[in-house]
Coordinates of C-alpha atoms in Angstrom, one line a residue:
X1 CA -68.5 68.4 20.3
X2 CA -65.3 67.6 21.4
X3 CA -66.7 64.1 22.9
X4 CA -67.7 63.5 19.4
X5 CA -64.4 63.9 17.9
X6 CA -62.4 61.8 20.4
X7 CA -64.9 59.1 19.7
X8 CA -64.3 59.4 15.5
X9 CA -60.7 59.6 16.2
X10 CA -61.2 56.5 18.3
X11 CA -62.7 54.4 15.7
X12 CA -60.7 55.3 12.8
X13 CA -57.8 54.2 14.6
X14 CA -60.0 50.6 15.3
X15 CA -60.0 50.5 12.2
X16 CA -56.8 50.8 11.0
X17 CA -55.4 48.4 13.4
X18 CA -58.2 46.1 12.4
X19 CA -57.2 46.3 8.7
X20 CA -53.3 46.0 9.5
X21 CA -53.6 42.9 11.2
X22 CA -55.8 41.1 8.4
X23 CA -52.9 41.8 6.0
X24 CA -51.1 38.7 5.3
X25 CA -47.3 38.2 6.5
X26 CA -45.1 39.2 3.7
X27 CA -43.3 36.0 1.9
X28 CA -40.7 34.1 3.4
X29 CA -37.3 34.4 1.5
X30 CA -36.6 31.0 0.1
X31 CA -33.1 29.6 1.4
X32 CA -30.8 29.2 0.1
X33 CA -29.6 25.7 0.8
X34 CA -32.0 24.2 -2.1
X35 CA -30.3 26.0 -5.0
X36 CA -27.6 23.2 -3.9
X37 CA -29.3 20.2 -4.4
X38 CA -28.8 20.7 -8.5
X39 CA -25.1 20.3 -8.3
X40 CA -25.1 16.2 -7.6
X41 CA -27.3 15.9 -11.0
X42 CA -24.8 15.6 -13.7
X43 CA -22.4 13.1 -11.7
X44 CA -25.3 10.7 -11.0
X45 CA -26.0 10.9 -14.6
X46 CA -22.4 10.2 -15.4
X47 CA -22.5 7.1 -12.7
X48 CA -25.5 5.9 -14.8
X49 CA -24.1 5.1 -18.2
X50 CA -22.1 2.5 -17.0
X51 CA -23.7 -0.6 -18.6
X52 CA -23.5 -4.1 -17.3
X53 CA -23.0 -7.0 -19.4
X54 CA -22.7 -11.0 -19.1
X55 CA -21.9 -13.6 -21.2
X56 CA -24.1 -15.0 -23.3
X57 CA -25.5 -18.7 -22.8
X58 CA -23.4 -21.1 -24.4
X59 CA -21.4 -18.9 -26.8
X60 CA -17.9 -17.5 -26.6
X61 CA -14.1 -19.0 -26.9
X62 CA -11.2 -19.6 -24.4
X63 CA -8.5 -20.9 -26.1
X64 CA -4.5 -21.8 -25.1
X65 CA -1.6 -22.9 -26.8
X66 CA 1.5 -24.0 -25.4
X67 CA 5.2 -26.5 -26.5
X68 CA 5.5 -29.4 -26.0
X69 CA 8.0 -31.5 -27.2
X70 CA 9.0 -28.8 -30.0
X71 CA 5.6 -28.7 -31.3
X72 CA 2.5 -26.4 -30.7
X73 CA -0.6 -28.1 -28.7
X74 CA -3.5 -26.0 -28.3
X75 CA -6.6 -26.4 -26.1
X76 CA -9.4 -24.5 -24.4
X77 CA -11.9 -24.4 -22.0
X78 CA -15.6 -25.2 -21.8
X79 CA -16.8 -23.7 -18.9
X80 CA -16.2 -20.2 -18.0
X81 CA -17.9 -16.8 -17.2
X82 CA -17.6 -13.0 -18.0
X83 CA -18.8 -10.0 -16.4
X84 CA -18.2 -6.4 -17.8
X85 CA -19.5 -3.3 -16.8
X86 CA -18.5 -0.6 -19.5
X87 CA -18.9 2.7 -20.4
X88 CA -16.4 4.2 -23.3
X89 CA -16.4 7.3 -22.1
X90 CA -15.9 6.3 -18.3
X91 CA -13.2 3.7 -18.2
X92 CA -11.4 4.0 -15.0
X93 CA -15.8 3.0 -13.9
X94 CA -15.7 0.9 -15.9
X95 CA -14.5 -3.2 -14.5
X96 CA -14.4 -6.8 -15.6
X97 CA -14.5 -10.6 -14.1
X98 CA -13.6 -13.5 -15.7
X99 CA -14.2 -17.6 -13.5
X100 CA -12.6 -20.1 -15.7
X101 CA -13.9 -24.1 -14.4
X102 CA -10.1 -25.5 -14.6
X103 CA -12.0 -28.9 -14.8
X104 CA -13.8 -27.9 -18.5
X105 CA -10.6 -28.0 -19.8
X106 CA -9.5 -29.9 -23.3
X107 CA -6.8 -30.6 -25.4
X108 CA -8.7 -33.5 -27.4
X109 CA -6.4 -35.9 -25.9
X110 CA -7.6 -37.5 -22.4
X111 CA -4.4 -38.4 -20.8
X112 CA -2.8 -35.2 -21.6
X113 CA -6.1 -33.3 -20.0
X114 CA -5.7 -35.5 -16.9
X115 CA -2.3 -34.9 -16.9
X116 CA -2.9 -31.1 -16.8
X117 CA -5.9 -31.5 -14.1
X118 CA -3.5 -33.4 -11.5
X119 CA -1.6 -32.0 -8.3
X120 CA 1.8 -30.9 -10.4
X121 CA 0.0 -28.9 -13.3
X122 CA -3.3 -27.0 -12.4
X123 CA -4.4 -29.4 -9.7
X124 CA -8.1 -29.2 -10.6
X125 CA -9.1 -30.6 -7.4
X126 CA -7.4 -28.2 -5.1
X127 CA -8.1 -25.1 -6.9
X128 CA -11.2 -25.6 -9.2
X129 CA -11.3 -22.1 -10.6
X130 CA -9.1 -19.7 -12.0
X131 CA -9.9 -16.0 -12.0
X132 CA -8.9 -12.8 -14.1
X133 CA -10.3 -9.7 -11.7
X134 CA -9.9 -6.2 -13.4
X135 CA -11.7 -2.8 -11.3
X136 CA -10.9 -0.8 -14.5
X137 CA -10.1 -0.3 -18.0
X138 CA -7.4 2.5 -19.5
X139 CA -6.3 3.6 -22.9
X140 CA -3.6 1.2 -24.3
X141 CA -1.2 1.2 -27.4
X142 CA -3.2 -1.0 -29.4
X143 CA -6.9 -0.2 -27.5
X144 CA -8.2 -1.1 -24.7
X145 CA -6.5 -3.1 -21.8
X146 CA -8.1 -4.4 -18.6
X147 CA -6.0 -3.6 -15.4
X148 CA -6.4 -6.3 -13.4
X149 CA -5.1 -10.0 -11.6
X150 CA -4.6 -13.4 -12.6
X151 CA -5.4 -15.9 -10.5
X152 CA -4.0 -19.9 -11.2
X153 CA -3.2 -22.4 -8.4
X154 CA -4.3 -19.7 -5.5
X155 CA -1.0 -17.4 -7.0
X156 CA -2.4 -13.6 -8.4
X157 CA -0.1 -11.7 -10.6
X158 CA -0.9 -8.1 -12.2
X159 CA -2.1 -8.6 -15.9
X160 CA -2.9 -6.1 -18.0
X161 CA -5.3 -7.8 -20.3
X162 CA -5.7 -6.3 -24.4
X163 CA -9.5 -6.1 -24.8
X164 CA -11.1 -5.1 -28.4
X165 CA -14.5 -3.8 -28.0
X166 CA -17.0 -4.4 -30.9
X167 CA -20.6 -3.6 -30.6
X168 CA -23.2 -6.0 -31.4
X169 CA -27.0 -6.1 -31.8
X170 CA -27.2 -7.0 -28.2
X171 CA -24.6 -5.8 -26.3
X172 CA -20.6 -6.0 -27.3
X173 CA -17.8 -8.8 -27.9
X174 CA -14.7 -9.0 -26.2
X175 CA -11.8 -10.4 -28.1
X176 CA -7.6 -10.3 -27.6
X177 CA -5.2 -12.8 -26.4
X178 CA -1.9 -12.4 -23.9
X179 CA 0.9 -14.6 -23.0
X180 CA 1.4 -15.7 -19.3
X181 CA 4.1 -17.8 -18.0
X182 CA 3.0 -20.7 -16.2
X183 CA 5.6 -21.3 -13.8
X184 CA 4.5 -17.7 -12.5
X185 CA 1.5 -19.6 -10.8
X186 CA 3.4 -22.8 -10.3
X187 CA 1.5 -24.5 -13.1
X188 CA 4.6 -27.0 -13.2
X189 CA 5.3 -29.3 -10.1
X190 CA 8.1 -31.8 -10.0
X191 CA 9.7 -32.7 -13.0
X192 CA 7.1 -30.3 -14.6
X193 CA 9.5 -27.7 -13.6
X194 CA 11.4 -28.1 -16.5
X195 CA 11.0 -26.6 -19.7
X196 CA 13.2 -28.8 -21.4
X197 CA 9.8 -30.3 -22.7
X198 CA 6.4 -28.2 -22.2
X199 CA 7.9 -24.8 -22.6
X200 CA 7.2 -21.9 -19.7
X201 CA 5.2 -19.6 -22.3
X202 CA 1.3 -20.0 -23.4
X203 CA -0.7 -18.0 -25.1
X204 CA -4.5 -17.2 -24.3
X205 CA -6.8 -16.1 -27.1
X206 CA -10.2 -14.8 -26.5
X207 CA -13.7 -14.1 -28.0
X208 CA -16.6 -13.9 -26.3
X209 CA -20.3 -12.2 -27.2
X210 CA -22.4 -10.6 -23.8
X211 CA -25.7 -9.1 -23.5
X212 CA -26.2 -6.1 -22.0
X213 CA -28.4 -7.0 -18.6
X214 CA -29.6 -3.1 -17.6

């Protein structure tokens, strides 16, 4: 009898052990380190509303007037590109780029444009391109102003550039003028020094339409 005990015993403890082991391993706690992963969302959604726009083909005005000889002359130029990137709500991201072909320029008078192309003036040939470069935009007293540099003649100054925003059907349209000083970029070589005739100060009106291109 007691043989037949010992072997019951035996096999109800088989058993047990057999059952134990088939049991599947209790879950793994999840780590923590994924709960992390979350946290970047919101700033690469704030990154993202930061739109790009260029020029549109063939449209927009670059206008400047400046003395000479105690009356007001006015010209502008032909040829010239604009980049923005812009989000209202994200200005200091936000960044604008303005290439000007110096040799587009025109005052409807051909010796006077020549005159401003050559070596003493913008010298056209030397320095093809001027450049307004601004990495962000802030709240100014009348709007919006670019905080960038000039660029004329190979000579970069700090400009903070006025800049009305307007929304259009297809993007926005930059608009504004600012007065410079040529003889801050050495626009005035020689006996174009002297402001006894083309005065020092011109001013630089602005429109221009972009598309939005993302």
């Amino acid at each position: 009898m007691t043989n037949y005990f010992v072997a019951l015993f035996a096999a109800a403890a088989t058993l047990c052990a057999a059952c134990s082991a088939a049991e599947p391993p209790p879950p793994a706690k999840p780590s923590a380190a994924p709960s992390a992963a979350p946290a970047a969302a919101p700033h690469s959604a704030s990154a993202g509303t930061v739109a790009h726009y260029v020029q549109a083909a063939n449209a927009g005005s670059l206008t400047f007037a400046f003395s000479q000889a105690g009356a007001t002359n006015t010209g502008s130029f032909k040829q010239f590109a604009t980049e923005l990137n812009y989000d209202e709500k994200n200005l200091a991201g936000s960044s604008l780029k303005v290439t000007v072909q110096i040799a587009s320029l025109a005052t409807q008078d051909k010796d006077r444009d020549d005159t401003l192309k050559s070596a003493d003036l913008f010298d056209a040939q030397k320095f093809p391109t001027a450049q307004y470069a601004a990495s962000s935009l802030v709240k100014g007293g009348g709007g919006i102003e670019a905080l960038g540099r000039l660029t004329i003649r190979g000579v970069s100054r700090d400009l903070r550039l006025p800049l009305a925003v307007r929304t259009t059907a297809n993007g926005v349209e930059l608009s504004g003028e600012v007065s410079i000083k040529r003889l801050d970029y050495g626009v005035g070589q020689g006996e174009w020094k002297s402001t006894d005739t083309v005065g020092d100060v011109v001013k630089i009106q602005y429109k221009v339409p972009l598309t939005r291109a993302n």
